[in-house]
Amino acid sequence: QAGSGEESKKMKLYSYWRSSCAFRVRIALNLKGLEYEYKAVDLLKGEQTDPEYLKLNPLGYVPTLVDGDAVIADSFAIIMYLEEKYPLRALLPQDCQKRAINYQAANIVSANIQPLQNLAILKYIQEKVGPNETTPWAQSHITKGFEALEKLLKDYAGKYATGDEVYMADLFLAPQIYAAINRFEVDMNQFPTLLRVYEAYQELPAFQDAMPEKQPDASS
């Protein structure tokens, strides 16, 4: 079969439709025009703790990218890998100060917001604190992070977070703002810069095609 060799060369992305970390990587792959095979990992069914999956990703999180012999877990590491291996359509600006702002914005999302709203944490809050406490908990941490991002980006933002080109900061912001609006009922009017750039993402096919509801494993 001539086609099967080609198929096996294609990158594989282990993803869950609602995972904001997988969402970031889907945007990066789309922007770079890289084809990949979508491998669904159902977090609600616990497929991330399957021994076969844990061989790929010892933490049992999504996403994981398999590119030939390379197996990379963690969205930040995957995006940096893609940037270095497939430099076409750069996800980082040349200017080192602007580049640092991108790292900073990405880290505010990936270190200070997203981990505090992931499924395991929300489940813990629900069980230990109370069933009605998950949304206020998530809202408070998202709001704190968004206040910092709003201040950080207001002097750098153009059409997008750090100017008129889409860069790494945008890849982290889009899924986080999506979750804030669609899952955690955060009022985005208090963050005009973030809301404006988020609205600009809606017009980009690379972002649209990465949306949770467009993924093969999406459910209502």
PDB file of N, CA and C in Angstrom, residues 17 27 38 51 53-54 86 157 196:
ATOM      1  N   TRP A  17     -10.917  17.286  23.039  1.00  0.00           N
ATOM      2  CA  TRP A  17     -11.526  18.458  22.395  1.00  0.00           C
ATOM      3  C   TRP A  17     -11.603  19.687  23.300  1.00  0.00           C
ATOM      4  N   ILE A  27      -3.767  25.119  17.138  1.00  0.00           N
ATOM      5  CA  ILE A  27      -3.599  26.403  16.442  1.00  0.00           C
ATOM      6  C   ILE A  27      -2.207  26.475  15.814  1.00  0.00           C
ATOM      7  N   TYR A  38      -5.349  13.117  14.250  1.00  0.00           N
ATOM      8  CA  TYR A  38      -5.951  13.445  15.547  1.00  0.00           C
ATOM      9  C   TYR A  38      -6.225  12.152  16.317  1.00  0.00           C
ATOM     10  N   PRO A  51      -2.168   2.645  30.658  1.00  0.00           N
ATOM     11  CA  PRO A  51      -0.713   2.394  30.680  1.00  0.00           C
ATOM     12  C   PRO A  51      -0.017   2.701  29.350  1.00  0.00           C
ATOM     13  N   TYR A  53      -0.899   4.968  27.181  1.00  0.00           N
ATOM     14  CA  TYR A  53      -0.785   6.427  27.041  1.00  0.00           C
ATOM     15  C   TYR A  53       0.289   6.974  27.992  1.00  0.00           C
ATOM     16  N   LEU A  54       0.370   6.421  29.188  1.00  0.00           N
ATOM     17  CA  LEU A  54       1.371   6.890  30.165  1.00  0.00           C
ATOM     18  C   LEU A  54       2.803   6.651  29.688  1.00  0.00           C
ATOM     19  N   TYR A  86      10.062  23.431  12.309  1.00  0.00           N
ATOM     20  CA  TYR A  86       9.316  23.940  11.147  1.00  0.00           C
ATOM     21  C   TYR A  86       9.250  25.463  11.229  1.00  0.00           C
ATOM     22  N   ALA A 157      -0.107  45.462  22.305  1.00  0.00           N
ATOM     23  CA  ALA A 157      -1.130  44.909  21.417  1.00  0.00           C
ATOM     24  C   ALA A 157      -1.334  45.781  20.196  1.00  0.00           C
ATOM     25  N   ARG A 196     -10.754  42.393  22.630  1.00  0.00           N
ATOM     26  CA  ARG A 196     -10.543  42.865  21.250  1.00  0.00           C
ATOM     27  C   ARG A 196      -9.699  41.877  20.446  1.00  0.00           C
TER      28      ARG A 196
END
